[in-house]
Coordinates of C-alpha atoms in Angstrom, one line a residue:
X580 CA -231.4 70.4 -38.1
X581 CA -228.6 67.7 -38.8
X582 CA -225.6 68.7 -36.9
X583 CA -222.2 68.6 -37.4
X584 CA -221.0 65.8 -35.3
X585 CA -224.1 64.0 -37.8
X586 CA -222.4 65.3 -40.9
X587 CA -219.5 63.7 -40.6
X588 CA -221.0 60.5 -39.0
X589 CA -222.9 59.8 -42.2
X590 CA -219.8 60.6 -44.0
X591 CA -217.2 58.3 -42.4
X592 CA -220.5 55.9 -43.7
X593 CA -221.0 57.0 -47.3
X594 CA -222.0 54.1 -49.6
X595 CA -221.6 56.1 -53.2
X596 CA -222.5 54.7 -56.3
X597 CA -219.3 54.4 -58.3
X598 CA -220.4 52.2 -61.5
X599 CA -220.8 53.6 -65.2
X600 CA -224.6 54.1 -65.6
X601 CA -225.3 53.0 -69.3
X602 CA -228.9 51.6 -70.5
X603 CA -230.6 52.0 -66.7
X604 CA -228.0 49.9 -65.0
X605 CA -224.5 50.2 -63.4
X606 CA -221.5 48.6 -64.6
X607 CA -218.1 49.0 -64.3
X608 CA -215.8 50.2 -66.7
X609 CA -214.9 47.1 -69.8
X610 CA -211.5 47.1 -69.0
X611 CA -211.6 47.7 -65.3
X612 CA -210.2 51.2 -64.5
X613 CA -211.0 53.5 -62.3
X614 CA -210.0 56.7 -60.4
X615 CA -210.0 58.3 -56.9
X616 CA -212.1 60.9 -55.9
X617 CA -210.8 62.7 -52.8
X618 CA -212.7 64.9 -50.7
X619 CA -211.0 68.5 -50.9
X620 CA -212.1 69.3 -46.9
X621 CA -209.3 66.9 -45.7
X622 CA -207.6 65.6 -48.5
X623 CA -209.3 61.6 -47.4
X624 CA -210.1 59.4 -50.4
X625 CA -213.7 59.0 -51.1
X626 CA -214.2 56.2 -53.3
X627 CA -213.0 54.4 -56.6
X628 CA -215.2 55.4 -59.3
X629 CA -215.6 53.7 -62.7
X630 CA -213.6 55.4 -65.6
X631 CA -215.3 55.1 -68.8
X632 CA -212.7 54.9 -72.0
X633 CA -213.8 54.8 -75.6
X634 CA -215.0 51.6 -75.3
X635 CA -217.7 52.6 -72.7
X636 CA -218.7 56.1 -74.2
X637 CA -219.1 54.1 -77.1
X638 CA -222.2 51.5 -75.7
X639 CA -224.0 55.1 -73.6
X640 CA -223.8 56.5 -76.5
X641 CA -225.5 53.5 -79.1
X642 CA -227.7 52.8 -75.9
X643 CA -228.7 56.9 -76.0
X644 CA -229.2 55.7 -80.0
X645 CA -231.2 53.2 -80.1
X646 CA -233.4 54.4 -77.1
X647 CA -234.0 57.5 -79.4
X648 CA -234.4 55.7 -82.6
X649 CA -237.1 53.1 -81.1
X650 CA -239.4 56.1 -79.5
X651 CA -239.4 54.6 -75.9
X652 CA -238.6 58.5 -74.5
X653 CA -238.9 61.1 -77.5
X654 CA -242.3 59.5 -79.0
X655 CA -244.3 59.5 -75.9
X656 CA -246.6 62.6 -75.0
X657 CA -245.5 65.7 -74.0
X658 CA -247.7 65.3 -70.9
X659 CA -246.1 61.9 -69.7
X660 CA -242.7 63.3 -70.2
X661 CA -244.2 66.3 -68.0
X662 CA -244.7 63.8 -65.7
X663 CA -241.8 61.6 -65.2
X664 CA -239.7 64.7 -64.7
X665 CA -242.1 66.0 -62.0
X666 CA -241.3 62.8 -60.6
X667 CA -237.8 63.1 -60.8
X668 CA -238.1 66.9 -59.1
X669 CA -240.1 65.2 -56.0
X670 CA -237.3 62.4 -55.8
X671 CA -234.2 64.8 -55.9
X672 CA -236.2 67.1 -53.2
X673 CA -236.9 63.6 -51.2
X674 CA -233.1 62.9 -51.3
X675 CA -232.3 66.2 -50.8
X676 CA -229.6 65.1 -47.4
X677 CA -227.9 62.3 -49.3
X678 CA -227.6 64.5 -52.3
X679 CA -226.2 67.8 -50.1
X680 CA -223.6 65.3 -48.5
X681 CA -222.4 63.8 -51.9
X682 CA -221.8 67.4 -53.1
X683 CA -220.0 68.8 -50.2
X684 CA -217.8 66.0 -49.7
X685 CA -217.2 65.5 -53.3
X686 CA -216.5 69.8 -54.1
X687 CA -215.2 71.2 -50.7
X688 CA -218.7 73.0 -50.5
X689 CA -220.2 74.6 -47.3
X690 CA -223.5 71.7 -46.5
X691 CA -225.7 74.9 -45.7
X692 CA -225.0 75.7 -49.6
X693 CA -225.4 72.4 -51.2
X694 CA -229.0 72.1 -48.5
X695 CA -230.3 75.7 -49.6
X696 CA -229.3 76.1 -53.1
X697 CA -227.8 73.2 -54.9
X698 CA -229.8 70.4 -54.3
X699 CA -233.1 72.5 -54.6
X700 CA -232.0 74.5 -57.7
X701 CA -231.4 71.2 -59.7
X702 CA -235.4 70.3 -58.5
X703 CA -236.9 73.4 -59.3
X704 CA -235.2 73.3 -63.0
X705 CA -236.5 69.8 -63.3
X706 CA -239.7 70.6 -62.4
X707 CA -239.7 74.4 -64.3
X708 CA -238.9 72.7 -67.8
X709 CA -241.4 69.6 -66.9
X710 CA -244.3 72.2 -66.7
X711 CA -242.8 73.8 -69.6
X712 CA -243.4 70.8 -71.8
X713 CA -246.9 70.6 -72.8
X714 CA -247.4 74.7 -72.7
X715 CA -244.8 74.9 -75.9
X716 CA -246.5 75.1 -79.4
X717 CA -245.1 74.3 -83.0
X718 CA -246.4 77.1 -85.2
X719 CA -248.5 77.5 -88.6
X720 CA -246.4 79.8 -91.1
X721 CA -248.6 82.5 -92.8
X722 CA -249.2 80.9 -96.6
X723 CA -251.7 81.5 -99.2
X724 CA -255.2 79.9 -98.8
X725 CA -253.2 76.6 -101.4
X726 CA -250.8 75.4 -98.8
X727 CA -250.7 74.8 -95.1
X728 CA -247.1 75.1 -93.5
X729 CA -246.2 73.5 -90.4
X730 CA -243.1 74.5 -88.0
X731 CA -242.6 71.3 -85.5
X732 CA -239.4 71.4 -83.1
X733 CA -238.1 68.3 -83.3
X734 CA -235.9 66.5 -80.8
X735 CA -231.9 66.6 -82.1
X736 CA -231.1 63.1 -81.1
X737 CA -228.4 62.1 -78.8
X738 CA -227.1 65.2 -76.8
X739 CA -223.4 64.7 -74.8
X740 CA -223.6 66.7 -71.7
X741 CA -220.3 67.6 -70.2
X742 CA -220.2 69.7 -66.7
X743 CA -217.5 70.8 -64.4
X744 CA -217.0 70.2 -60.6
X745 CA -218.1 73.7 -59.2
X746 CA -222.0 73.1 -59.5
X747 CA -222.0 69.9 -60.4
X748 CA -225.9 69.5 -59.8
X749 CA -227.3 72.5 -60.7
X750 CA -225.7 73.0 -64.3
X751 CA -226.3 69.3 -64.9
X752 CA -229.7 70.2 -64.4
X753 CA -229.8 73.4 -66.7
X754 CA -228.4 71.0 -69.5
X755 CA -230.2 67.8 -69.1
X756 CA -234.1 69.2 -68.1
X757 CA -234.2 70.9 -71.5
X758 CA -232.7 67.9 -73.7
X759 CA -234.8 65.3 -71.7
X760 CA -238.1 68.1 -72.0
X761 CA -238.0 68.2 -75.7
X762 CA -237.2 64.1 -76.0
X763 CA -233.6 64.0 -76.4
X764 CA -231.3 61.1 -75.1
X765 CA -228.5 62.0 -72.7
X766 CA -225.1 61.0 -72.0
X767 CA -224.1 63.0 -68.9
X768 CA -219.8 63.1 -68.4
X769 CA -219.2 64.8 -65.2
X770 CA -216.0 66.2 -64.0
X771 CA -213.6 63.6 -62.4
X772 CA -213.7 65.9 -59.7
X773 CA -217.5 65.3 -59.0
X774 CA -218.7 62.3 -59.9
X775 CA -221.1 61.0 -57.2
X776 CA -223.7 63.0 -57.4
X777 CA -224.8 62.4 -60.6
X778 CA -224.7 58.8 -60.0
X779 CA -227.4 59.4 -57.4
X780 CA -229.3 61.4 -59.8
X781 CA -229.2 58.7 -62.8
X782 CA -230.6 56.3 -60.3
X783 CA -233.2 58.5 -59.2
X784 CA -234.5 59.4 -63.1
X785 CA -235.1 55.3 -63.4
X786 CA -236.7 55.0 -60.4
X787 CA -238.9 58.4 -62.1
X788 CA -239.8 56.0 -65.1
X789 CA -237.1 57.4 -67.8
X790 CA -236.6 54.9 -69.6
X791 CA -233.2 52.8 -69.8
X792 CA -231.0 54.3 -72.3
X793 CA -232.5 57.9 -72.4
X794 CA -230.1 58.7 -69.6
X795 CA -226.7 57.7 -69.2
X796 CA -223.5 58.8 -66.9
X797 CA -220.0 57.8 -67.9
X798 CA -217.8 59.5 -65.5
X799 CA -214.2 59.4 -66.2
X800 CA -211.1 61.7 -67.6
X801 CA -211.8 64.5 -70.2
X802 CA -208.8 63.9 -72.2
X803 CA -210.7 59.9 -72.7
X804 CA -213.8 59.9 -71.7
X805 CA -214.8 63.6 -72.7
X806 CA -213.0 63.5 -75.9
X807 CA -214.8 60.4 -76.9
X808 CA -217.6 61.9 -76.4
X809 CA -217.4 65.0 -78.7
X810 CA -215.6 62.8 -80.9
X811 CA -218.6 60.8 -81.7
X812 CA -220.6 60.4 -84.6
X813 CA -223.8 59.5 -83.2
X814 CA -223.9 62.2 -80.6
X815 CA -225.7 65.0 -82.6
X816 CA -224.9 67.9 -79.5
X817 CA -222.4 68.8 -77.3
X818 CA -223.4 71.2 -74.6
X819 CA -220.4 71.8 -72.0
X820 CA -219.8 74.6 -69.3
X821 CA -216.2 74.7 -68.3
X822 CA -212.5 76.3 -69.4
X823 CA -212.4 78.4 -72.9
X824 CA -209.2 76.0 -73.6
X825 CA -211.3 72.6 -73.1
X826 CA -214.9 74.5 -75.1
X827 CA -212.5 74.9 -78.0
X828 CA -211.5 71.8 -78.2
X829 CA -214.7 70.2 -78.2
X830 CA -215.5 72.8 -81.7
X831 CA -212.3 71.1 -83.3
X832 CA -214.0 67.8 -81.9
X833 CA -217.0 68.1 -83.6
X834 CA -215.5 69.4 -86.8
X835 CA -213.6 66.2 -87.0
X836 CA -216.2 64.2 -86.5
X837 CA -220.0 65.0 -87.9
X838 CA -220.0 68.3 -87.7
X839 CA -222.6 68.2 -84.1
X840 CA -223.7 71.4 -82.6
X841 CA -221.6 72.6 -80.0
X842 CA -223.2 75.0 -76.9
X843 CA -220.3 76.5 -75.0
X844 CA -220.7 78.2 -71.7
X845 CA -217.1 79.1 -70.6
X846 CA -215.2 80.9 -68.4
X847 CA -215.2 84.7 -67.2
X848 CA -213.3 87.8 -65.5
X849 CA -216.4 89.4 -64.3
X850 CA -216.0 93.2 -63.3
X851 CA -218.2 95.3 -61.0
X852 CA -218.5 98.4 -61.1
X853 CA -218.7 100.7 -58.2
X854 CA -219.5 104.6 -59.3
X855 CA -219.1 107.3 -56.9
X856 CA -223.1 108.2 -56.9
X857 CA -223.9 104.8 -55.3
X858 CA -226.5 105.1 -52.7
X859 CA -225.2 102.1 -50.1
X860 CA -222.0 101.4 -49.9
X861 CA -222.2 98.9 -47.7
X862 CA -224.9 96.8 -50.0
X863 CA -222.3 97.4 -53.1
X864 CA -219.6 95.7 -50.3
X865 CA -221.4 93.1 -49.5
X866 CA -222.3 92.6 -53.3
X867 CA -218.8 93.0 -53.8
X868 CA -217.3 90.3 -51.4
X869 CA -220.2 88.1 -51.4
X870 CA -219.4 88.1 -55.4
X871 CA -216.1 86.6 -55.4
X872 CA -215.9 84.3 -52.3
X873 CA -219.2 82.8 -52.5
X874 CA -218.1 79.1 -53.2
X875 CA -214.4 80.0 -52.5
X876 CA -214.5 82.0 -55.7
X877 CA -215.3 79.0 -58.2
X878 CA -217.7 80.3 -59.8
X879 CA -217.5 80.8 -63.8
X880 CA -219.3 84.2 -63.0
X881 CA -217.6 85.4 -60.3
X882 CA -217.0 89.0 -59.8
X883 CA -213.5 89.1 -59.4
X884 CA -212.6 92.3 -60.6
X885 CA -213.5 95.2 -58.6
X886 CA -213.5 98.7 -60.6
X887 CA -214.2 101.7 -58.3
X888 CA -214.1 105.4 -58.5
X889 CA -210.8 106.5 -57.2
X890 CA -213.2 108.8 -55.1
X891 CA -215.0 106.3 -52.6
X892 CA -212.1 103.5 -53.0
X893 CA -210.9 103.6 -50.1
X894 CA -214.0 103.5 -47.6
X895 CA -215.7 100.7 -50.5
X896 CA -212.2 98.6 -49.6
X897 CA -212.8 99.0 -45.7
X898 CA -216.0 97.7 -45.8
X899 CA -215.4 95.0 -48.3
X900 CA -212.6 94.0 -46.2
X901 CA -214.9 94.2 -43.3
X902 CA -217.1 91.7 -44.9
X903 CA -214.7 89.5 -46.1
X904 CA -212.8 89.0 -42.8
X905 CA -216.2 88.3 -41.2
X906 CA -216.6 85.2 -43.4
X907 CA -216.6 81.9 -41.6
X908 CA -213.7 79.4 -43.6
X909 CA -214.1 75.9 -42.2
X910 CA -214.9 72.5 -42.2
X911 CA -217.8 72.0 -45.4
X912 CA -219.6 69.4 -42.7
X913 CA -219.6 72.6 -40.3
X914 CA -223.1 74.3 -40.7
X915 CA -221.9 77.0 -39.4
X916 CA -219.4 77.2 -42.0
X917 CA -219.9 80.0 -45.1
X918 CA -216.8 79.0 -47.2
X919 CA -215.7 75.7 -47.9
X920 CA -212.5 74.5 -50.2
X921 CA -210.8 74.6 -52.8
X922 CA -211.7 71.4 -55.1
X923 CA -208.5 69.8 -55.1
X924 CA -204.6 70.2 -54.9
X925 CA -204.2 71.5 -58.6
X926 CA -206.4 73.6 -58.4
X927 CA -205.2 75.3 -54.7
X928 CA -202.0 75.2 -56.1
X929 CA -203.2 77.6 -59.4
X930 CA -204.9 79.9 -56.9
X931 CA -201.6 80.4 -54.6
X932 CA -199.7 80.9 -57.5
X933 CA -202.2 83.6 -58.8
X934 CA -201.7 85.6 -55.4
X935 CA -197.9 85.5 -55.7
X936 CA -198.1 86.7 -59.4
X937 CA -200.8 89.4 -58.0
X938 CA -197.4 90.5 -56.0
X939 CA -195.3 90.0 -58.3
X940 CA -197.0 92.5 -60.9
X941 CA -197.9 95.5 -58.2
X942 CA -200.5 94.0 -56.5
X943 CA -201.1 95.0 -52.6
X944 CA -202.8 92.2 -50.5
X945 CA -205.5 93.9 -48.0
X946 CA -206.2 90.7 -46.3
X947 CA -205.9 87.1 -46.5
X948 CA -203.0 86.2 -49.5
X949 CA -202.1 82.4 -48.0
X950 CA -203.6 79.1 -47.7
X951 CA -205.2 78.4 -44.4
X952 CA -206.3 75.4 -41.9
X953 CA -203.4 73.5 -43.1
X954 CA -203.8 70.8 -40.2
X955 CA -207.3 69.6 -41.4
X956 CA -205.6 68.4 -44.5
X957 CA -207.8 70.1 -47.0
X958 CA -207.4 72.4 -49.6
X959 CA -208.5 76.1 -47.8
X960 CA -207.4 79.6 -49.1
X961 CA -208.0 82.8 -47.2
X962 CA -210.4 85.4 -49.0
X963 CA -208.1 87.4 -50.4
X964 CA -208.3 91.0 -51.6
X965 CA -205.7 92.9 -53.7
X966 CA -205.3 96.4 -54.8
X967 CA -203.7 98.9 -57.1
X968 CA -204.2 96.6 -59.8
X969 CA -203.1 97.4 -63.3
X970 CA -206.1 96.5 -65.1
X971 CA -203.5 95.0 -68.2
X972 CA -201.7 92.5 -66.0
X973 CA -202.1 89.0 -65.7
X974 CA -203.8 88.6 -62.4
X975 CA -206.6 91.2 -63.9
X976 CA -206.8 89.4 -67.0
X977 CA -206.7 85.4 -66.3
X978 CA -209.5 83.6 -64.9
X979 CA -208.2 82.4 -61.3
X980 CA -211.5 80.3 -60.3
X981 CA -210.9 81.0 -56.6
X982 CA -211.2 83.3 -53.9
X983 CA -209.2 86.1 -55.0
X984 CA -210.7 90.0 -55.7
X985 CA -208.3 92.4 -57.8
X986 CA -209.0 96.6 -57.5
X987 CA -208.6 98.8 -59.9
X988 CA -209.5 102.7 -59.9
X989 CA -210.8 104.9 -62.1
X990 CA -212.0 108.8 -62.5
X991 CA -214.6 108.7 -64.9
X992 CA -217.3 106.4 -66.3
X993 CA -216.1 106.3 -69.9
X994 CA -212.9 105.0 -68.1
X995 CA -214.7 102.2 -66.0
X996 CA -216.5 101.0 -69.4
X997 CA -213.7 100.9 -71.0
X998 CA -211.7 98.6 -67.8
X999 CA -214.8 96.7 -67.3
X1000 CA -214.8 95.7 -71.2
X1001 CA -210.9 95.1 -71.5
X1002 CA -210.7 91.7 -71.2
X1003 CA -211.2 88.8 -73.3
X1004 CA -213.9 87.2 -71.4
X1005 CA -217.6 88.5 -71.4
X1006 CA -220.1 86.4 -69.3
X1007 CA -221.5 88.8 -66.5
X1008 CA -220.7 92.4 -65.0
X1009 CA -222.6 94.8 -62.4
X1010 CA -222.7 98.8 -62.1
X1011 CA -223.6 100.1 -58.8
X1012 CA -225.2 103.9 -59.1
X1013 CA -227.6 106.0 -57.7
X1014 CA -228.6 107.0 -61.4
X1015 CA -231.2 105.4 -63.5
X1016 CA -229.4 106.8 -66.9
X1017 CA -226.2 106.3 -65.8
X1018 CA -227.4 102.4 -65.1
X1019 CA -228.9 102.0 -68.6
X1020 CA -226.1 103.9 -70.4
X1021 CA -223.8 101.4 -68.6
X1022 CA -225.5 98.6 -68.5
X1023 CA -226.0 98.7 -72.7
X1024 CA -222.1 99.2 -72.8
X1025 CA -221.0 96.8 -71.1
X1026 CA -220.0 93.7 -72.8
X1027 CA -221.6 90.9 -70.9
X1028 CA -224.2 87.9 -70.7
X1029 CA -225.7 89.3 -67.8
X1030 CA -225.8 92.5 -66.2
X1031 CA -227.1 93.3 -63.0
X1032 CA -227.5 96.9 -61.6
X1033 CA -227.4 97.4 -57.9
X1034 CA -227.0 94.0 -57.3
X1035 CA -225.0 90.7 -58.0
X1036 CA -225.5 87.5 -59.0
X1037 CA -229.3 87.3 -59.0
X1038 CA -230.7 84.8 -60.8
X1039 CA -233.7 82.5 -62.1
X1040 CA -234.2 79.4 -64.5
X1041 CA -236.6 81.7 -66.2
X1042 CA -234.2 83.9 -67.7
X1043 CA -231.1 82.9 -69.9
X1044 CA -227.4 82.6 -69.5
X1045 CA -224.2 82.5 -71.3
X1046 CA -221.5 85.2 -72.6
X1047 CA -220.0 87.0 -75.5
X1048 CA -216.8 86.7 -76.6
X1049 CA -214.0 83.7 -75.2
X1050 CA -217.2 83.2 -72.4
X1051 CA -219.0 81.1 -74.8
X1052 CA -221.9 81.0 -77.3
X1053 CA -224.5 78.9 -75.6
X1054 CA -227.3 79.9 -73.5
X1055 CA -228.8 78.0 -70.4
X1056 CA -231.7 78.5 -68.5
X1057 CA -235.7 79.8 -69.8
X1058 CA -237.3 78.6 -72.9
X1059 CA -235.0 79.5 -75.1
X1060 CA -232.8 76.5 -74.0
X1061 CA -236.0 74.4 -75.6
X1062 CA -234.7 75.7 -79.1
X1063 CA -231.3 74.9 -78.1
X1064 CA -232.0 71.1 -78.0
X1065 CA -234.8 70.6 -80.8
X1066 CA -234.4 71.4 -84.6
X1067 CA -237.1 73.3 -86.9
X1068 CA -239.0 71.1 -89.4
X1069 CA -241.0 72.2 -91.9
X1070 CA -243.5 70.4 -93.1
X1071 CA -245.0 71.8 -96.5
X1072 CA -248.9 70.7 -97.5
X1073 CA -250.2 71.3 -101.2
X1074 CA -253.7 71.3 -99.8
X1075 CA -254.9 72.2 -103.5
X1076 CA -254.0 69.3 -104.8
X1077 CA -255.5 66.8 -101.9

């Protein structure tokens, strides 16, 4: 196993790719510009990357076009484009270090993480949606014996595929292996944030054998590069995970422009829900902690809202703070580390701010409440728990996107639906009970994407994911993302007259 003292050898040698990646090459940017990334575990600039402008978005995009139009990508088999992904699963799996390192350094993320779960969960979507490919069929509509009807899914076109810094890989992945499975062409913009990664990964899909122009990466700034993008008329989807402010703007985007689909997959104030009947306490603590600091709480899913039964709340808080105190905070090279940073200064600056407004409104910090490891120059907040809660205020209500956990009580389930569902956001929830009713009853109440029951976070490309209300209307993951990123043609045959 690498060690530490090996991490952060091969990252005071990191070589990133920083060009734009249009029609299988790397440039730089037409006028020039570019911007620093800087590496949130000490603050130390990483590299100059390209910024794509209009200009730039502009040639991906007609490259993305005319790759399309000429059939080089979406008029070959299904079974070689089963292939070349398969390929492209083996080579991200075969870079698996290089592509860990890029990630940690890039996102503040622990390097056991970005080993065990990133890197591999961007392979095994490839590869899922590759197999997929050739095991999807068009369909024969039920006419009289005069006319045969056909029901093709065909490719949309040019799909704009704009991610954010916290998984930068592995929803990349749940975005591009549909589009590229049903013979769309892509123009990746990743966040500013988290750029070099998926400049490894567009070199690695043309050394796969996807062809140039079928897959492009333009990093730069959203308010340039990701507004050119949803502004333009030859990019027939958007698909974009990130803040409910920056998903609306991409709808008045494309209603400026041509009217493209939009697939929104937003932000979130998941509660869970913690019922006095629960068997194990200590698994719904775990769950609990676990839920919110996993990736120092920047997760769009996140269960940062904690609703429990005024009955066990204080022994659930004891051992949730038990758990959370227990959790390692260090260096993202560190192995041995189990939470990494915050992305960058803005954002550590939003969290801190959130804890002081959690004061402010009521709030009572259990443990943590401050930033932390101050002399290593990164951006590091403690876990941080808070109770007594008003359910209505602002802390309760606002995604933070860090590690922060808010309590609120309650003394009957009606009243923990109705918590768990007062908030504008609706991407995931959990119930914890000892009763199988009581879970479905829940469960079917609850307003939410996803809902787990005795459990948090599990997950799977084969099933799908997305949220009501401000947390988006898009679905990710299983094969209903195929229907996402292809059209329905029908194709009507007078066989009578033939």
């Amino acid at each position: 196993m690498t060690t530490y003292e090996q991490w952060r050898d091969r990252a005071a040698g990191l070589a990133a790719r920083t060009g734009l990646f249009i029609d299988g090459a790397f440039a730089p940017a037409a006028d020039g510009a570019t911007f620093t990334t800087v590496s949130p575990r000490d603050g130390s600039e990483l590299a100059n990357v390209s910024a794509a402008a209009t200009a730039d978005v502009d040639r991906a995009v007609r490259a993305a076009r005319t790759a399309f139009e000429d059939g080089r990508w979406a008029g070959t088999s299904p079974r070689h484009r089963k292939d070349v992904l398969l390929r492209l699963s083996t080579l991200i799996r075969e870079n698996l270090e290089e592509l860990a390192l890029l990630e940690t350094l890039d996102v503040g993320k622990p390097i056991g993480e970005s080993l065990r779960v990133d890197v591999p969960s961007a392979a095994n979507c490839l590869q899922w949606y590759a197999e997929a490919i050739d095991k999807t069929y068009d369909e024969i509509a039920p006419t009289g014996p005069g006319a045969l009807a056909l029901v093709t899914r065909e490719p949309l076109g040019v799909v704009g595929v704009v991610v954010p810094w916290n998984y930068p890989l592995i929803i990349s992945s749940w975005k591009i292996a549909p589009a590229l499975a049903m013979g769309n062409s892509v123009v990746l913009k990743p966040a500013e944030q988290s750029s070099l990664s998926a400049l490894l990964l567009a070199e690695l899909a043309a050394e796969a054998g996807i062809p140039d122009g079928v897959f492009n990466v333009v990093p730069g700034l959203g308010p340039v590069a990701g507004e050119a993008l949803g502004r333009h008329p030859e990019v027939d989807k958007i698909a974009f995970t990130g803040s409910t402010e920056t998903g609306r703007r991409f709808l008045e985007y494309a209603a400026q422009s041509n009217g493209k689909q939009v697939a929104l997959e937003l932000g979130g104030k998941s509660p869970q829900v913690v019922l006095a009947d629960v068997d194990d306490l200590s698994a719904a603590a775990s769950a609990v902690a676990w839920g919110i600091f996993y990736n120092a709480g920047q997760t769009c899913n996140a269960g940062s809202r904690l609703l429990a039964d005024v009955r066990i709340v204080d022994d659930l808080l004891a051992k949730v703070v038990k758990v959370t105190e227990a959790i390692q905070v260090g260096d993202p090279l560190d192995p041995a580390t189990q939470m990494g940073a915050i992305v960058d200064q803005a954002q550590l600056d939003r969290v801190l701010g959130y804890v002081d407004l959690g004061r402010a409104e009521g709030g009572q910090v259990v443990t943590g409440g401050g930033r932390i490891r101050t002399e290593s120059g990164g951006y590091f907040v403690a876990p941080t728990v808070l109770r007594d809660v008003d359910n209505t205020t602002r802390v309760a209500q606002e995604e933070i996107f860090g590690p922060v956990l808010t309590t609120t009580t309650f003394t009957s389930e009606e009243q923990a639906v109705r918590l768990a569902n007062q908030t504008r956001y609706g991407l995931a929830a959990s119930v914890w009970t000892s009763r199988l009713g009581t879970a479905h009853r829940v469960a079917r109440a609850l307003r939410a994407g996803t809902v787990w029951v005795n459990t948090f976070d599990a997950s799977d490309v084969i099933t799908p994911f997305g949220g009501f209300k401000d947390s988006g209307s898009g679905r990710d993951k299983s094969l209903h993302a195929l229907d996402a990123y292809s059209a329905l043609k029908t194709t009507w045959i007078n066989v009578e007259s033939s």
